[in-house]
Amino acid sequence: MDVLQLDVSGRPQAWITAKEAAVLYASDGVAWTLGDARVVLRGGIQRRTGLQSRIEVHSIIAVRGSVPSRAWRQTPALSNSKLFVRDRQICAYCAGEFHVDELTREHIQPTSRGGLDGWMNCITACRSCNGHKGNRTPEEARMSLMYLPYVPSLHEDMILRGRRILIDQMEFLLASVPRSSRLHG
């Protein structure tokens, strides 16, 4: 199980392992939790009390203080896997749903013609449509976009990272995702 780590204000920071979360619990670094305790880690027997140490790890934890995080970036990093999830594995030109192996990152404005490799210029396309469009704009190739690209929010990015997300984690993240996001549909 991965644990969703938040800052103290509730902003997502990272996915961490239950063992990494246990270190935060043991060092009194957890400010508050959400969700159910999903994992119980047991330690050694205390000499003085004879009791075994035990840490219950919740699925969502908020960390005290300032924790360095790449999540503070305004624009999430673009990757093919996140792009394909954002676009629901649907080709932006033919609207067909494809397996990941049959998809490509398509640049609306070709990079060879000054287009950027960013969220607002990239969409998911099947290999056939990408090959047909080639080094042209959609207008030049007479190919219409079935949907428009957008930059995912921080909460969407946490979902797009492809983790096995528990129900309570998904509910927390989706609560802050705009209703217009394809992740709701």
Coordinates of C-alpha atoms in Angstrom, one line a residue:
M1 CA 0.0 0.0 0.0
D2 CA 1.2 3.5 -0.8
V3 CA 0.4 6.3 1.5
L4 CA -0.7 9.7 0.3
Q5 CA 1.6 12.3 2.0
L6 CA 0.2 15.8 2.4
D7 CA 1.6 19.0 3.8
V8 CA -0.1 20.3 6.9
S9 CA -2.5 22.4 4.8
G10 CA -3.7 19.3 2.9
R11 CA -1.8 19.8 -0.3
P12 CA -0.5 16.5 -1.8
Q13 CA 3.3 16.1 -1.8
A14 CA 4.1 12.5 -2.6
W15 CA 3.3 8.8 -2.6
I16 CA 5.4 7.1 0.1
T17 CA 5.6 3.5 1.4
A18 CA 4.0 2.4 4.7
K19 CA 7.6 2.0 6.1
E20 CA 8.4 5.6 5.2
A21 CA 5.2 6.7 6.8
A22 CA 6.0 4.7 9.9
V23 CA 9.3 6.7 10.3
L24 CA 7.2 9.9 10.2
Y25 CA 4.8 8.5 12.9
A26 CA 7.7 7.4 15.1
S27 CA 9.4 10.8 14.9
D28 CA 6.2 12.6 15.7
G29 CA 6.1 14.1 12.2
V30 CA 2.5 13.3 11.4
A31 CA 0.2 16.3 12.1
W32 CA -3.1 14.6 11.2
T33 CA -4.5 11.6 9.3
L34 CA -7.5 10.8 7.1
G35 CA -8.8 7.4 6.0
D36 CA -8.6 4.2 7.8
A37 CA -5.5 2.6 9.4
R38 CA -4.6 0.2 6.6
V39 CA -1.4 -1.3 7.8
V40 CA -0.2 -2.2 11.3
L41 CA 3.6 -2.4 11.8
R42 CA 4.9 -4.2 14.9
G43 CA 8.3 -3.7 16.4
G44 CA 10.2 -5.1 19.4
I45 CA 9.1 -5.7 22.9
Q46 CA 9.7 -2.8 25.3
R47 CA 11.9 -3.9 28.2
R48 CA 10.2 -1.7 30.8
T49 CA 6.6 -2.4 29.9
G50 CA 6.8 -5.8 28.2
L51 CA 4.5 -4.5 25.4
Q52 CA 5.2 -4.8 21.7
S53 CA 5.5 -1.5 19.9
R54 CA 2.9 -0.9 17.2
I55 CA 2.3 1.8 14.6
E56 CA -1.0 2.0 12.7
V57 CA -0.5 3.6 9.3
H58 CA -3.3 5.5 7.7
S59 CA -3.8 5.8 4.0
I60 CA -3.5 9.6 4.1
I61 CA -1.1 11.5 6.4
A62 CA -0.3 15.2 6.8
V63 CA 3.3 16.0 7.7
R64 CA 4.4 18.6 10.2
G65 CA 6.6 21.5 9.1
S66 CA 8.2 22.1 5.8
V67 CA 8.9 19.1 3.7
P68 CA 10.8 19.6 0.4
S69 CA 8.6 18.4 -2.4
R70 CA 8.7 18.4 -6.2
A71 CA 4.9 18.6 -6.0
W72 CA 5.2 22.4 -5.4
R73 CA 5.9 22.9 -9.1
Q74 CA 3.2 24.7 -10.8
T75 CA 3.2 22.5 -13.9
P76 CA 3.4 18.7 -13.4
A77 CA 6.0 16.9 -15.4
L78 CA 4.8 15.4 -18.7
S79 CA 5.2 11.7 -19.4
N80 CA 3.6 9.4 -21.9
S81 CA 2.0 7.3 -19.2
K82 CA 0.4 10.3 -17.5
L83 CA -0.7 11.8 -20.9
F84 CA -2.4 8.6 -21.9
V85 CA -4.3 8.4 -18.6
R86 CA -5.3 12.1 -18.8
D87 CA -6.7 11.4 -22.3
R88 CA -8.2 8.1 -21.1
Q89 CA -6.3 6.1 -23.8
I90 CA -8.5 7.7 -26.5
C91 CA -7.0 9.0 -29.8
A92 CA -7.7 12.7 -30.1
Y93 CA -8.3 12.3 -33.9
C94 CA -10.3 9.2 -34.4
A95 CA -11.8 8.9 -30.9
G96 CA -10.8 5.2 -30.8
E97 CA -9.8 3.6 -27.4
F98 CA -6.5 1.8 -27.7
H99 CA -4.0 -0.2 -25.6
V100 CA -1.0 1.8 -24.4
D101 CA 1.3 -0.1 -26.8
E102 CA -0.7 1.4 -29.7
L103 CA -0.6 5.0 -28.5
T104 CA 1.8 7.8 -29.2
R105 CA 2.5 11.3 -27.8
E106 CA 1.2 13.6 -30.6
H107 CA 2.3 17.2 -30.9
I108 CA -0.5 19.4 -32.2
Q109 CA 2.0 21.9 -33.5
P110 CA 5.0 19.7 -34.6
T111 CA 8.2 20.3 -32.6
S112 CA 10.1 20.6 -35.9
R113 CA 7.9 23.7 -36.6
G114 CA 8.3 25.3 -33.2
G115 CA 5.8 23.4 -31.1
L116 CA 6.6 22.8 -27.5
D117 CA 6.7 19.5 -25.7
G118 CA 4.2 20.4 -23.0
W119 CA 0.7 19.6 -21.8
M120 CA -1.0 22.2 -23.9
N121 CA 0.6 21.0 -27.2
C122 CA 0.4 17.2 -26.6
I123 CA -2.5 14.8 -27.0
T124 CA -2.8 11.1 -27.3
A125 CA -3.0 9.6 -30.8
C126 CA -3.1 6.1 -32.2
R127 CA -0.1 5.2 -34.3
S128 CA -2.2 5.3 -37.5
C129 CA -3.5 8.8 -37.0
N130 CA -0.1 10.1 -35.8
G131 CA 1.5 8.7 -39.0
H132 CA -1.2 10.2 -41.2
K133 CA -0.9 13.6 -39.6
G134 CA 2.9 13.5 -39.9
N135 CA 4.7 16.9 -39.8
R136 CA 1.6 18.9 -40.4
T137 CA -0.9 20.8 -38.2
P138 CA -4.3 19.3 -37.7
E139 CA -5.7 21.9 -40.1
E140 CA -3.2 21.1 -42.8
A141 CA -3.9 17.3 -42.4
R142 CA -7.7 18.0 -42.3
M143 CA -7.9 16.2 -39.0
S144 CA -10.2 17.6 -36.2
L145 CA -9.4 17.2 -32.5
M146 CA -12.1 15.3 -30.6
Y147 CA -10.9 16.9 -27.4
L148 CA -8.6 19.7 -26.2
P149 CA -5.5 19.3 -24.2
Y150 CA -5.2 20.8 -20.7
V151 CA -2.6 21.1 -17.9
P152 CA -3.5 18.7 -15.0
S153 CA -3.8 20.2 -11.5
L154 CA -1.6 19.0 -8.7
H155 CA -4.4 16.7 -7.4
E156 CA -4.9 15.3 -10.9
D157 CA -1.2 14.7 -11.3
M158 CA -1.2 12.6 -8.1
I159 CA -3.9 10.4 -9.8
L160 CA -2.1 10.3 -13.1
R161 CA 1.1 8.9 -11.6
G162 CA -0.4 5.4 -12.0
R163 CA -0.4 4.2 -8.4
R164 CA -2.9 1.7 -7.0
I165 CA -5.1 4.3 -5.3
L166 CA -7.3 3.3 -2.4
I167 CA -10.9 4.5 -2.4
D168 CA -10.4 7.1 0.4
Q169 CA -7.3 8.5 -1.3
M170 CA -9.2 8.8 -4.6
E171 CA -12.1 10.5 -3.0
F172 CA -9.7 13.0 -1.3
L173 CA -7.9 13.8 -4.5
L174 CA -11.0 13.9 -6.8
A175 CA -12.7 16.4 -4.4
S176 CA -10.2 19.0 -5.6
V177 CA -10.1 18.0 -9.2
P178 CA -12.2 20.4 -11.5
R179 CA -15.5 18.9 -12.6
S180 CA -14.4 19.6 -16.2
S181 CA -11.5 17.1 -15.9
R182 CA -11.7 13.9 -17.9
L183 CA -10.7 12.0 -14.7
H184 CA -14.3 12.4 -13.5
G185 CA -15.9 10.7 -16.5

